Every structure is written in structure tokens, then in C-alpha cells.
Amino acid sequence: MSFSIDGISSLVSNAQNSAASSSASALKNSISGVSSDSSEEELLSVCKDFESYFVEEVLKEVKENLISEDDEDKDKDSSLSTLTDFHMDSTIELVADEIVDQVGENYTQQLYEQMKRNYGIE
């Protein structure tokens, strides 16, 4: 069995798209699972996950705006670019989680308190 660079690039691209879709889908499922029967810990976890996802999307948008096609090397191999993007997205996800853990408590707490009131969780 042989693999071409383009084939590997395609596999990485598919994995990247699948991971992004999976992350959004998991968040949607956890948010839709919140009800008045949810515990405070479950609600706080969902709020933190939402904030982390939100920060991740903002960071990805910032990255896209800062690194334009003009800035990139025109001769760069597309498979290398795809692989770099895949690892960059993973790194952005980790950075977003760390940002939320370090400085996001205020927003997480406000979201948590609002949802707690909305769902009547005591």
C-alpha cells in the first residue's frame, strides 16, 4: 500500500474537519442536555466548555486575519500547510482551555449564574 503526499494531506484535512465538527457537536449535545434536573457541577462544566469553545473560535478567527495568504510562502507544500493548520488548531484548542482556566472565571460564573436562574437549579 502506498500513500501520496496529496493523499496524506487529504486525510489530515478530513481529520481536521471531523475534529472541528465533533467538538461543536459535543458542545451542542452537552448544552441541550442541561435541564432543571442538572447538577450545579454539570451546569458549571457546560458553561466552561462553552466559554472555551467560544474563545477557541475567536482565536481561530484572529489567526486567519493575522496570517493571510500574502504572508505565507507561495512555494510552501500544501500538505505541509494542511498539517501545520491541523496542529495549529489543536494548539489553539489547548490555549483556549488554558485562557478560560486562567482568566475566564468571571464570564463563566456570570453565564453559570444566569443559566442556574433560567433552569431553576439550586
N, CA, C and O of each residue as an XYZ file, in Angstrom:
488
protein
N       0.847     -1.170      0.000
C       0.000      0.000      0.000
C       0.897      1.239      0.000
O       1.821      1.347      0.806
N       0.617      2.159     -0.901
C       1.425      3.373     -0.960
C       0.537      4.591     -0.727
O      -0.643      4.612     -1.077
N       1.143      5.587     -0.132
C       0.444      6.838      0.137
C       1.161      7.957     -0.591
O       2.391      8.021     -0.612
N       0.377      8.834     -1.185
C       0.968     10.016     -1.798
C       0.859     11.171     -0.801
O       0.074     11.113      0.146
N       1.638     12.198     -1.021
C       1.583     13.382     -0.173
C       0.193     13.996     -0.229
O      -0.344     14.427      0.792
N      -0.388     14.034     -1.422
C      -1.732     14.597     -1.558
C      -2.758     13.763     -0.798
O      -3.698     14.302     -0.212
N      -2.571     12.449     -0.812
C      -3.480     11.564     -0.079
C      -3.399     11.788      1.415
O      -4.417     11.837      2.105
N      -2.172     11.925      1.912
C      -1.983     12.197      3.336
C      -2.544     13.559      3.688
O      -3.171     13.726      4.735
N      -2.323     14.531      2.823
C      -2.863     15.870      3.041
C      -4.384     15.829      3.122
O      -4.986     16.497      3.962
N      -4.993     15.051      2.257
C      -6.443     14.910      2.259
C      -6.933     14.251      3.552
O      -7.944     14.663      4.120
N      -6.211     13.228      4.008
C      -6.578     12.561      5.262
C      -6.492     13.518      6.445
O      -7.378     13.534      7.299
N      -5.432     14.309      6.496
C      -5.264     15.279      7.580
C      -6.370     16.323      7.523
O      -6.924     16.701      8.555
N      -6.690     16.786      6.326
C      -7.755     17.775      6.159
C      -9.101     17.219      6.615
O      -9.868     17.904      7.291
N      -9.380     15.973      6.239
C     -10.630     15.334      6.669
C     -10.670     15.177      8.181
O     -11.712     15.398      8.798
N      -9.552     14.799      8.783
C      -9.492     14.650     10.241
C      -9.705     15.985     10.931
O     -10.365     16.067     11.967
N      -9.136     17.035     10.341
C      -9.278     18.375     10.900
C     -10.743     18.804     10.869
O     -11.263     19.295     11.871
N     -11.410     18.624      9.738
C     -12.821     18.990      9.617
C     -13.690     18.150     10.546
O     -14.631     18.658     11.155
N     -13.375     16.880     10.648
C     -14.122     15.981     11.520
C     -13.958     16.377     12.978
O     -14.926     16.351     13.739
N     -12.738     16.746     13.379
C     -12.484     17.152     14.763
C     -13.249     18.422     15.106
O     -13.819     18.524     16.192
N     -13.269     19.387     14.200
C     -13.992     20.637     14.435
C     -15.482     20.369     14.549
O     -16.145     20.906     15.437
N     -16.006     19.552     13.666
C     -17.424     19.211     13.695
C     -17.771     18.431     14.951
O     -18.822     18.650     15.554
N     -16.898     17.530     15.342
C     -17.117     16.717     16.537
C     -17.135     17.582     17.790
O     -17.959     17.375     18.681
N     -16.235     18.540     17.856
C     -16.157     19.445     19.004
C     -17.440     20.271     19.131
O     -18.000     20.397     20.220
N     -17.891     20.824     18.023
C     -19.125     21.619     18.039
C     -20.333     20.746     18.376
O     -21.221     21.168     19.117
N     -20.363     19.545     17.835
C     -21.469     18.629     18.090
C     -21.505     18.203     19.555
O     -22.578     18.130     20.154
N     -20.339     17.924     20.130
C     -20.279     17.530     21.542
C     -20.758     18.668     22.437
O     -21.470     18.439     23.414
N     -20.364     19.895     22.098
C     -20.805     21.048     22.881
C     -22.315     21.219     22.767
O     -22.991     21.474     23.763
N     -22.838     21.080     21.562
C     -24.280     21.203     21.350
C     -25.036     20.157     22.170
O     -26.058     20.463     22.785
N     -24.528     18.923     22.176
C     -25.178     17.861     22.942
C     -25.143     18.136     24.443
O     -26.128     17.901     25.143
N     -24.008     18.634     24.936
C     -23.928     18.902     26.369
C     -24.806     20.090     26.765
O     -25.381     20.097     27.853
N     -24.912     21.090     25.893
C     -25.783     22.235     26.192
C     -27.246     21.810     26.168
O     -28.031     22.205     27.030
N     -27.606     21.000     25.172
C     -29.006     20.576     25.087
C     -29.357     19.600     26.211
O     -30.536     19.367     26.478
N     -28.350     19.030     26.868
C     -28.592     18.123     27.980
C     -28.849     18.828     29.300
O     -29.187     18.185     30.294
N     -28.691     20.144     29.317
C     -28.921     20.902     30.549
C     -30.421     21.043     30.780
O     -31.174     21.412     29.878
N     -30.832     20.746     31.989
C     -32.235     20.893     32.358
C     -32.312     21.253     33.839
O     -31.289     21.395     34.509
N     -33.510     21.393     34.327
C     -33.679     21.704     35.748
C     -33.213     20.549     36.627
O     -33.022     20.724     37.831
N     -33.030     19.373     36.038
C     -32.545     18.212     36.787
C     -31.015     18.145     36.838
O     -30.457     17.301     37.539
N     -30.343     19.021     36.107
C     -28.875     19.006     36.066
C     -28.311     19.475     37.403
O     -28.909     20.300     38.094
N     -27.154     18.936     37.749
C     -26.480     19.366     38.976
C     -25.708     20.657     38.700
O     -25.477     21.032     37.550
N     -25.324     21.315     39.774
C     -24.550     22.549     39.622
C     -23.209     22.260     38.945
O     -22.721     23.074     38.160
N     -22.617     21.112     39.244
C     -21.336     20.747     38.643
C     -21.481     20.533     37.136
O     -20.622     20.957     36.363
N     -22.562     19.879     36.722
C     -22.803     19.669     35.292
C     -22.998     21.000     34.574
O     -22.464     21.209     33.484
N     -23.755     21.888     35.181
C     -24.010     23.193     34.587
C     -22.725     24.004     34.484
O     -22.469     24.629     33.455
N     -21.919     24.000     35.536
C     -20.660     24.742     35.514
C     -19.728     24.181     34.437
O     -19.037     24.938     33.757
N     -19.711     22.866     34.285
C     -18.884     22.231     33.256
C     -19.327     22.645     31.858
O     -18.489     22.937     31.005
N     -20.625     22.673     31.619
C     -21.150     23.083     30.308
C     -20.803     24.540     30.034
O     -20.416     24.883     28.917
N     -20.938     25.402     31.041
C     -20.608     26.819     30.868
C     -19.129     26.996     30.533
O     -18.768     27.793     29.667
N     -18.286     26.248     31.227
C     -16.846     26.334     30.977
C     -16.518     25.808     29.578
O     -15.694     26.394     28.874
N     -17.148     24.723     29.177
C     -16.927     24.173     27.830
C     -17.365     25.165     26.760
O     -16.686     25.335     25.748
N     -18.510     25.823     26.991
C     -18.996     26.811     26.028
C     -18.020     27.976     25.919
O     -17.689     28.419     24.819
N     -17.566     28.465     27.059
C     -16.641     29.596     27.027
C     -15.346     29.209     26.326
O     -14.802     29.994     25.550
N     -14.854     28.021     26.591
C     -13.633     27.551     25.948
C     -13.818     27.457     24.434
O     -12.938     27.863     23.675
N     -14.954     26.924     23.995
C     -15.241     26.815     22.561
C     -15.332     28.209     21.930
O     -14.820     28.435     20.833
N     -15.977     29.125     22.622
C     -16.111     30.492     22.129
C     -14.733     31.148     21.969
O     -14.448     31.750     20.934
N     -13.888     31.032     22.985
C     -12.537     31.606     22.922
C     -11.738     30.949     21.800
O     -10.990     31.618     21.087
N     -11.901     29.632     21.648
C     -11.207     28.914     20.572
C     -11.597     29.462     19.203
O     -10.732     29.682     18.355
N     -12.879     29.682     18.985
C     -13.334     30.217     17.699
C     -12.816     31.634     17.463
O     -12.470     31.987     16.335
N     -12.762     32.444     18.513
C     -12.222     33.801     18.385
C     -10.738     33.743     18.021
O     -10.279     34.480     17.148
N      -9.993     32.868     18.690
C      -8.566     32.737     18.392
C      -8.328     32.251     16.967
O      -7.397     32.712     16.306
N      -9.148     31.335     16.490
C      -9.010     30.853     15.108
C      -9.265     31.983     14.121
O      -8.573     32.100     13.109
N     -10.244     32.802     14.412
C     -10.550     33.928     13.527
C      -9.416     34.947     13.542
O      -9.053     35.489     12.498
N      -8.863     35.204     14.710
C      -7.721     36.118     14.814
C      -6.550     35.572     14.011
O      -5.893     36.311     13.277
N      -6.289     34.265     14.154
C      -5.191     33.637     13.402
C      -5.408     33.811     11.901
O      -4.475     34.164     11.180
N      -6.622     33.570     11.428
C      -6.917     33.701      9.999
C      -6.693     35.129      9.518
O      -6.203     35.343      8.409
N      -7.050     36.107     10.350
C      -6.886     37.501      9.951
C      -5.438     37.967     10.018
O      -5.033     38.848      9.260
N      -4.661     37.385     10.917
C      -3.264     37.788     11.044
C      -2.368     37.119     10.014
O      -1.392     37.709      9.551
N      -2.703     35.891      9.661
C      -1.885     35.140      8.711
C      -2.667     35.029      7.411
O      -3.496     34.135      7.237
N      -2.391     35.940      6.516
C      -3.086     35.915      5.232
C      -2.256     35.140      4.219
O      -1.093     34.822      4.468
N      -2.853     34.843      3.096
C      -2.163     34.119      2.022
C      -0.947     34.889      1.534
O       0.035     34.280      1.108
N      -0.992     36.217      1.586
C       0.136     37.021      1.129
C       1.348     36.826      2.023
O       2.486     36.906      1.561
N       1.103     36.571      3.303
C       2.197     36.408      4.249
C       2.850     35.039      4.142
O       4.011     34.872      4.514
N       2.116     34.070      3.639
C       2.647     32.712      3.581
C       3.570     32.553      2.379
O       3.448     33.251      1.372
N       4.479     31.627      2.518
C       5.412     31.333      1.433
C       4.639     30.707      0.280
O       3.980     29.684      0.467
N       4.706     31.297     -0.898
C       3.962     30.811     -2.059
C       4.401     29.410     -2.475
O       3.610     28.646     -3.028
N       5.653     29.078     -2.210
C       6.184     27.778     -2.629
C       5.973     26.689     -1.577
O       6.427     25.561     -1.769
N       5.308     26.995     -0.496
C       5.119     26.023      0.574
C       4.276     24.858      0.081
O       3.280     25.048     -0.617
N       4.674     23.679      0.443
C       3.973     22.460      0.086
C       2.589     22.475      0.739
O       2.473     22.753      1.933
N       1.545     22.180     -0.031
C       0.182     22.236      0.504
C      -0.041     21.202      1.604
O      -0.812     21.450      2.531
N       0.615     20.059      1.517
C       0.449     19.046      2.561
C       1.069     19.522      3.865
O       0.533     19.257      4.941
N       2.190     20.219      3.779
C       2.808     20.776      4.975
C       1.911     21.845      5.578
O       1.769     21.924      6.798
N       1.310     22.661      4.735
C       0.402     23.701      5.199
C      -0.810     23.089      5.909
O      -1.228     23.580      6.957
N      -1.371     22.019      5.341
C      -2.520     21.352      5.949
C      -2.147     20.753      7.288
O      -2.905     20.863      8.251
N      -0.997     20.124      7.360
C      -0.531     19.526      8.600
C      -0.281     20.602      9.656
O      -0.618     20.419     10.826
N       0.303     21.712      9.244
C       0.543     22.835     10.158
C      -0.778     23.372     10.687
O      -0.906     23.642     11.882
N      -1.763     23.529      9.804
C      -3.077     24.015     10.228
C      -3.728     23.059     11.228
O      -4.345     23.492     12.202
N      -3.587     21.767     10.982
C      -4.156     20.762     11.878
C      -3.561     20.897     13.281
O      -4.290     20.899     14.273
N      -2.239     21.009     13.354
C      -1.587     21.143     14.657
C      -1.864     22.511     15.277
O      -1.965     22.635     16.497
N      -1.984     23.521     14.447
C      -2.300     24.850     14.955
C      -3.677     24.855     15.609
O      -3.856     25.451     16.671
N      -4.650     24.197     14.984
C      -5.993     24.129     15.565
C      -5.985     23.387     16.895
O      -6.690     23.776     17.826
N      -5.202     22.334     16.990
C      -5.079     21.598     18.254
C      -4.453     22.482     19.328
O      -4.878     22.471     20.484
N      -3.449     23.238     18.935
C      -2.786     24.147     19.872
C      -3.734     25.252     20.303
O      -3.771     25.617     21.478
N      -4.499     25.784     19.366
C      -5.469     26.833     19.700
C      -6.494     26.308     20.694
O      -6.890     27.026     21.612
N      -6.928     25.062     20.521
C      -7.880     24.463     21.459
C      -7.277     24.398     22.866
O      -7.951     24.719     23.845
N      -6.025     23.989     22.965
C      -5.358     23.925     24.269
C      -5.178     25.314     24.875
O      -5.376     25.501     26.076
N      -4.804     26.283     24.047
C      -4.627     27.653     24.524
C      -5.964     28.220     25.004
O      -6.012     28.895     26.032
N      -7.033     27.959     24.283
C      -8.359     28.444     24.690
C      -8.749     27.861     26.044
O      -9.253     28.578     26.908
N      -8.519     26.565     26.231
C      -8.813     25.944     27.529
C      -8.003     26.592     28.639
O      -8.519     26.842     29.729
N      -6.738     26.862     28.362
C      -5.866     27.466     29.368
C      -6.295     28.906     29.672
O      -6.271     29.324     30.830
N      -6.683     29.656     28.655
C      -7.160     31.031     28.872
C      -8.392     31.022     29.767
O      -8.494     31.822     30.697
N      -9.319     30.129     29.489
C     -10.538     30.040     30.299
C     -10.187     29.649     31.733
O     -10.747     30.199     32.681
N      -9.265     28.704     31.894
C      -8.863     28.290     33.241
C      -8.182     29.420     34.006
O      -8.383     29.560     35.213
N      -7.379     30.226     33.314
C      -6.599     31.265     33.981
C      -7.376     32.566     34.227
O      -7.283     33.154     35.304
N      -8.139     33.007     33.227
C      -8.764     34.335     33.346
C     -10.259     34.342     33.034
O     -10.884     35.401     33.072
N     -10.833     33.207     32.734
C     -12.212     33.188     32.286
C     -13.261     32.999     33.354
O     -14.449     32.913     33.043
N     -12.849     32.934     34.610
C     -13.810     32.626     35.657
C     -14.948     33.635     35.762
O     -16.080     33.258     36.065
N     -14.668     34.891     35.521
C     -15.697     35.917     35.659
C     -16.844     35.676     34.676
O     -18.011     35.674     35.068
N     -16.511     35.475     33.400
C     -17.542     35.234     32.392
C     -18.238     33.900     32.637
O     -19.463     33.811     32.545
N     -17.460     32.858     32.951
C     -18.031     31.542     33.230
C     -19.018     31.638     34.387
O     -20.110     31.072     34.329
N     -18.637     32.348     35.427
C     -19.502     32.489     36.606
C     -20.790     33.231     36.256
O     -21.866     32.847     36.715
N     -20.694     34.289     35.450
C     -21.894     35.037     35.059
C     -22.824     34.169     34.227
O     -24.035     34.172     34.448
N     -22.277     33.428     33.276
C     -23.076     32.533     32.448
C     -23.715     31.443     33.309
O     -24.888     31.112     33.140
N     -22.935     30.899     34.223
C     -23.410     29.860     35.137
C     -24.580     30.374     35.986
O     -25.608     29.705     36.098
N     -24.426     31.544     36.574
C     -25.484     32.109     37.432
C     -26.762     32.358     36.630
O     -27.863     32.087     37.109
N     -26.612     32.875     35.406
C     -27.781     33.143     34.566
C     -28.496     31.847     34.203
O     -29.720     31.768     34.306
N     -27.747     30.830     33.779
C     -28.369     29.550     33.422
C     -28.974     28.866     34.641
O     -30.005     28.201     34.539
N     -28.338     29.029     35.778
C     -28.864     28.449     37.007
C     -30.226     29.055     37.339
O     -31.148     28.347     37.744
N     -30.341     30.357     37.165
C     -31.641     31.025     37.387
C     -32.670     30.565     36.352
O     -33.821     30.288     36.690
N     -32.236     30.485     35.069
C     -33.157     30.116     33.998
C     -33.723     28.705     34.170
O     -34.892     28.453     33.878
N     -32.876     27.793     34.647
C     -33.312     26.408     34.800
C     -33.790     26.074     36.214
O     -34.231     24.956     36.478
N     -33.702     27.040     37.109
C     -34.157     26.820     38.484
C     -33.342     25.771     39.212
O     -33.878     25.009     40.016
N     -32.055     25.729     38.936
C     -31.172     24.760     39.595
C     -30.705     25.351     40.911
O     -30.226     26.483     40.962
N     -30.848     24.580     41.967
C     -30.490     25.086     43.284
C     -29.321     24.392     43.859
O     -28.898     24.711     44.970
